mmCIF file of C-alpha atoms in Angstrom:
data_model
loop_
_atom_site.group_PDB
_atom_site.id
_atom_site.type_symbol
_atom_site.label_atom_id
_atom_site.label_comp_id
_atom_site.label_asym_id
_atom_site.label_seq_id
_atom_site.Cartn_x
_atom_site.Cartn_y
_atom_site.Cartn_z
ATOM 1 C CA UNK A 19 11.573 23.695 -55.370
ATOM 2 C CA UNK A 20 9.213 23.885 -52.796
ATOM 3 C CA UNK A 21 11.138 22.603 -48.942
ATOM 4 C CA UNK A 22 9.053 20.322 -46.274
ATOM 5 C CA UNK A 23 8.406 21.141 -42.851
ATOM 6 C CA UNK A 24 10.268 19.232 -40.548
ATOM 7 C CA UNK A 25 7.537 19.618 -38.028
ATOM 8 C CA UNK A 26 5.589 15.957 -39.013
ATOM 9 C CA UNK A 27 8.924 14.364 -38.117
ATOM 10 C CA UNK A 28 9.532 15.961 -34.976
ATOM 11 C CA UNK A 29 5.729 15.514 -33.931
ATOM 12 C CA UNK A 30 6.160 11.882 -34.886
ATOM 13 C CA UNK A 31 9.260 10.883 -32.982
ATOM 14 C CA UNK A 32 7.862 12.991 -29.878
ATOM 15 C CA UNK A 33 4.989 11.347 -29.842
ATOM 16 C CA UNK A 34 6.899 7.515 -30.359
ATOM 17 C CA UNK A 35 9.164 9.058 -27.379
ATOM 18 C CA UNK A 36 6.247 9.976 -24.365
ATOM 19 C CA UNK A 37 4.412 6.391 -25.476
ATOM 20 C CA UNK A 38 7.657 4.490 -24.830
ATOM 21 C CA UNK A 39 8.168 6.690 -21.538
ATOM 22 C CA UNK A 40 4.377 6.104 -20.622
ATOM 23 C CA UNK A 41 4.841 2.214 -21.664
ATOM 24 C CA UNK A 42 8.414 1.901 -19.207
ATOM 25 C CA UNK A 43 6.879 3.143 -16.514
ATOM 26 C CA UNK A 44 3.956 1.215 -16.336
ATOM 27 C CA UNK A 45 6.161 -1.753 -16.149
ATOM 28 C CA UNK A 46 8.992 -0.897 -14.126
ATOM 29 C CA UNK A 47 7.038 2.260 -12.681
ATOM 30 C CA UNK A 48 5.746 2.380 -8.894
ATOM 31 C CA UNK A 49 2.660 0.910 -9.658
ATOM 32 C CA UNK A 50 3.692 -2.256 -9.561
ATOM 33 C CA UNK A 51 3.704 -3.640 -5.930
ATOM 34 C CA UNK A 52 6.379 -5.904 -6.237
ATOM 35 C CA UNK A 53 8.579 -3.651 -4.807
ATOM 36 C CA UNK A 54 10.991 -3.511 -1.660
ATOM 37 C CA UNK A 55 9.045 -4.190 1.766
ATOM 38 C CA UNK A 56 9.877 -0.940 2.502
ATOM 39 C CA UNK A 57 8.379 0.705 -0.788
ATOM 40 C CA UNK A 58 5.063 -1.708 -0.042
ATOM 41 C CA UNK A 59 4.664 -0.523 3.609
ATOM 42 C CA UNK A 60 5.362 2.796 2.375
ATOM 43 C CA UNK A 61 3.408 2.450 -0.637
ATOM 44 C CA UNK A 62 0.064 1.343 1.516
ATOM 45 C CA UNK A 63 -0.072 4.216 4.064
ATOM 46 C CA UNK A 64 0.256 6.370 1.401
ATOM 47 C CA UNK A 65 -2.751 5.155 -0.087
ATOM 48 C CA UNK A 66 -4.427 4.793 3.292
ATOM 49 C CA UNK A 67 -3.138 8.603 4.718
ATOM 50 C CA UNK A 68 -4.742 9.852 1.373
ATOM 51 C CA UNK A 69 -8.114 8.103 1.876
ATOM 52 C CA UNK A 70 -7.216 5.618 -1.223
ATOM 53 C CA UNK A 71 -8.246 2.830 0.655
ATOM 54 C CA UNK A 72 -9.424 0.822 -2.257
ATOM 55 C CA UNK A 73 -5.324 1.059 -4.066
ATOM 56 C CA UNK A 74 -4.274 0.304 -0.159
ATOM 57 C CA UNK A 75 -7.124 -2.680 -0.095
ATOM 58 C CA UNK A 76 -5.223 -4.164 -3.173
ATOM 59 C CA UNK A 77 -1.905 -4.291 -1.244
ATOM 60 C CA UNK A 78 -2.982 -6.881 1.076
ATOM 61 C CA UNK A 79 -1.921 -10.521 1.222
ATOM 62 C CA UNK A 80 -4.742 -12.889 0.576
ATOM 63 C CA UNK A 81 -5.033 -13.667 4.782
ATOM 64 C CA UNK A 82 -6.196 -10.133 4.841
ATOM 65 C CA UNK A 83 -8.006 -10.068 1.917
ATOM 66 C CA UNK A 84 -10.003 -12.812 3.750
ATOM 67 C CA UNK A 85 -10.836 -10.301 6.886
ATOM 68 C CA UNK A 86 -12.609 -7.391 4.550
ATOM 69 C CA UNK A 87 -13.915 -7.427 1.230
ATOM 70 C CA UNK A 88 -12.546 -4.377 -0.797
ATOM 71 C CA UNK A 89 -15.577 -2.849 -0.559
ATOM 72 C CA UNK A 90 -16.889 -3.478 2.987
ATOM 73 C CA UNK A 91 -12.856 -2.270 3.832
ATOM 74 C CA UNK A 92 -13.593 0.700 2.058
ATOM 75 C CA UNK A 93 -16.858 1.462 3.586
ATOM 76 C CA UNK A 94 -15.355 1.263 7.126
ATOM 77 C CA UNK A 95 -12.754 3.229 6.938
ATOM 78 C CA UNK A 96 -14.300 5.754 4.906
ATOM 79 C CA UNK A 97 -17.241 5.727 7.460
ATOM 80 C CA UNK A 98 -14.859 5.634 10.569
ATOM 81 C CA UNK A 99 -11.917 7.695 9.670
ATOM 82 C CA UNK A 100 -13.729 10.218 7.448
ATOM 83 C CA UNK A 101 -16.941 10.293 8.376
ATOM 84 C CA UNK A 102 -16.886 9.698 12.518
ATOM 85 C CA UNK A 103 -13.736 11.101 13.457
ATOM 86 C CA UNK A 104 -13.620 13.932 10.800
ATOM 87 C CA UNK A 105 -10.377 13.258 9.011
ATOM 88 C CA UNK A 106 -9.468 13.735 5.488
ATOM 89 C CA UNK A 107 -5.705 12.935 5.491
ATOM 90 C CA UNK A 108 -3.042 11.842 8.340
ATOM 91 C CA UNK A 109 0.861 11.997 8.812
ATOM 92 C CA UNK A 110 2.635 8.632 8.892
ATOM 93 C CA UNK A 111 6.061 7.617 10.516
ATOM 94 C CA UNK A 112 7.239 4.445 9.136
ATOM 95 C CA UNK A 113 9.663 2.752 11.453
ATOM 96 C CA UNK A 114 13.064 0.720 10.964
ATOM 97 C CA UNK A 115 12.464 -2.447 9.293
ATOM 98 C CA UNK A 116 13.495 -5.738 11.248
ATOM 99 C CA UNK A 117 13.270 -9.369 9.769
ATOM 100 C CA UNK A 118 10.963 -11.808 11.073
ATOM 101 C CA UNK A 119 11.660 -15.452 11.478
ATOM 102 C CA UNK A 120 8.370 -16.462 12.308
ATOM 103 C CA UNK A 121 4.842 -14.407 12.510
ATOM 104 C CA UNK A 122 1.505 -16.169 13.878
ATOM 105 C CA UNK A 123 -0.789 -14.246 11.897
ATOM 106 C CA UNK A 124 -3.896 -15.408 13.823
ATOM 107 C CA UNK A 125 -5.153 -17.535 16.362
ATOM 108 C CA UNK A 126 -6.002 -20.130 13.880
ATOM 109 C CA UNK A 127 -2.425 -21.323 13.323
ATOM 110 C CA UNK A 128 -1.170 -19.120 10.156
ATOM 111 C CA UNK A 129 2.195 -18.909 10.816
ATOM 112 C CA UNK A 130 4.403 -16.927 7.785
ATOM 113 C CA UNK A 131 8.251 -17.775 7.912
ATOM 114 C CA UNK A 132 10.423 -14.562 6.547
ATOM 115 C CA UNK A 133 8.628 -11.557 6.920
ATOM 116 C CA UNK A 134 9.522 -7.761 7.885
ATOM 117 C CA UNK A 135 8.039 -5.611 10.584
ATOM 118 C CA UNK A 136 7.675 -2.127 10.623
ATOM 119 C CA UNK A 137 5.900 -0.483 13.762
ATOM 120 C CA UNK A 138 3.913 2.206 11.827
ATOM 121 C CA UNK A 139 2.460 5.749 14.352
ATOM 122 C CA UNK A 140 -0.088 7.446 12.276
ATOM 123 C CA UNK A 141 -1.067 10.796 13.106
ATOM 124 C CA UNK A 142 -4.472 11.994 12.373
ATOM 125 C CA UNK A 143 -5.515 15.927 13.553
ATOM 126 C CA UNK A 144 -9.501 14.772 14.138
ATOM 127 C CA UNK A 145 -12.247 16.300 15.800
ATOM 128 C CA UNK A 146 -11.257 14.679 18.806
ATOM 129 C CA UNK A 147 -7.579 16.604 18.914
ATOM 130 C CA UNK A 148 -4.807 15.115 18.198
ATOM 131 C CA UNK A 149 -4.302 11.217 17.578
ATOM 132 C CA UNK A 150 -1.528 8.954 17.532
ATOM 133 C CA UNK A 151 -2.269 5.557 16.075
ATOM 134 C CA UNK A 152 0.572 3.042 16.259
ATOM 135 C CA UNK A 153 0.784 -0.299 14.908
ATOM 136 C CA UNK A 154 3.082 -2.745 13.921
ATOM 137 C CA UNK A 155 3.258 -3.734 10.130
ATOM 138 C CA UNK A 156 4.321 -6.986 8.579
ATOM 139 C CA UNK A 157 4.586 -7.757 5.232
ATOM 140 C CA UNK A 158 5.319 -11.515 3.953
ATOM 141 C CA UNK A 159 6.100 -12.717 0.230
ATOM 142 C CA UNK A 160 3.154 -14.032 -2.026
ATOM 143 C CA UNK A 161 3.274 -15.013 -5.259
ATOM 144 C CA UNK A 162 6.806 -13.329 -5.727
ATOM 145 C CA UNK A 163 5.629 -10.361 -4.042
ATOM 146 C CA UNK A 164 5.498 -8.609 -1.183
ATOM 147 C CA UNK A 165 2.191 -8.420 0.861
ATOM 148 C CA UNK A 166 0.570 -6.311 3.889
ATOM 149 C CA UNK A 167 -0.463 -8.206 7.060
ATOM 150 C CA UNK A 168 -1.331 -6.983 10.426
ATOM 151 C CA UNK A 169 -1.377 -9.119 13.666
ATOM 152 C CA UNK A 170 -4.767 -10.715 14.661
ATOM 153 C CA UNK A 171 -2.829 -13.264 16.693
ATOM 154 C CA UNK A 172 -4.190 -11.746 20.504
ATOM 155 C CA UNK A 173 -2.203 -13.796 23.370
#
């Protein structure tokens, strides 16, 4: 009597195994941005110190999303930080996270009621020398998730 390999089993339940792995973490992976504030802020510069800005783009709350179209956001920082002051990637220092009663998003009266702040220094070796960017960070709930916002509320 002639045996079988066991190698069709094995190939089979490896195979059932990585697309259940594959399947997990596309649902609870980090691709979701439902995440902490913390993982979103972080989450967003690393898209942006990468020159991802189109994943980044996607991470913004719909104010934002009203200040740049994806690809006109894309465009300008592609054109500004890549192309004008010669960078291809930057080091980012995320800050302590503080809660936010109230944050006037703009000068139009948006006011968001429990957000966190992060001041954010980004650090970009250009063809200018060294540069420190710093800027504060909010993010603000939307939908059940949290969102990027920066300040455009100038007193």
């Amino acid at each position: 009597m002639r045996r079988r390999s066991p190698f069709p089993l094995v190939a089979v339940v490896v195979g059932a195994v990585l697309f259940l792995s594959v399947v997990a973490f596309m649902l609870f992976g980090r691709g979701d941005a439902s995440g902490s504030p913390e993982e979103v802020i972080r989450d967003f510069y690393e898209f942006e110190s990468t020159g991802d800005f189109g994943n980044a783009w996607e991470l913004f709350h719909p104010e934002m999303k009203k200040k740049f179209s994806k690809s006109n956001y894309i465009q300008t920082k592609n054109h500004v930080f890549m192309g004008h002051m010669g960078v291809e990637e930057f080091d980012v220092e995320i800050g302590k996270l503080e809660k936010v009663e109230r944050f006037a998003f703009d000068d139009e009266g948006i006011v968001f009621k429990d957000v966190r702040k992060a001041q954010v220094d980004m650090s970009y070796d250009s063809q200018f020398g060294e540069l420190i960017v710093s800027q504060p960070c909010y993010v603000a709930i939307y939908k059940g998730k949290w969102k990027v916002l920066w300040n455009y509320h100038f007193k």
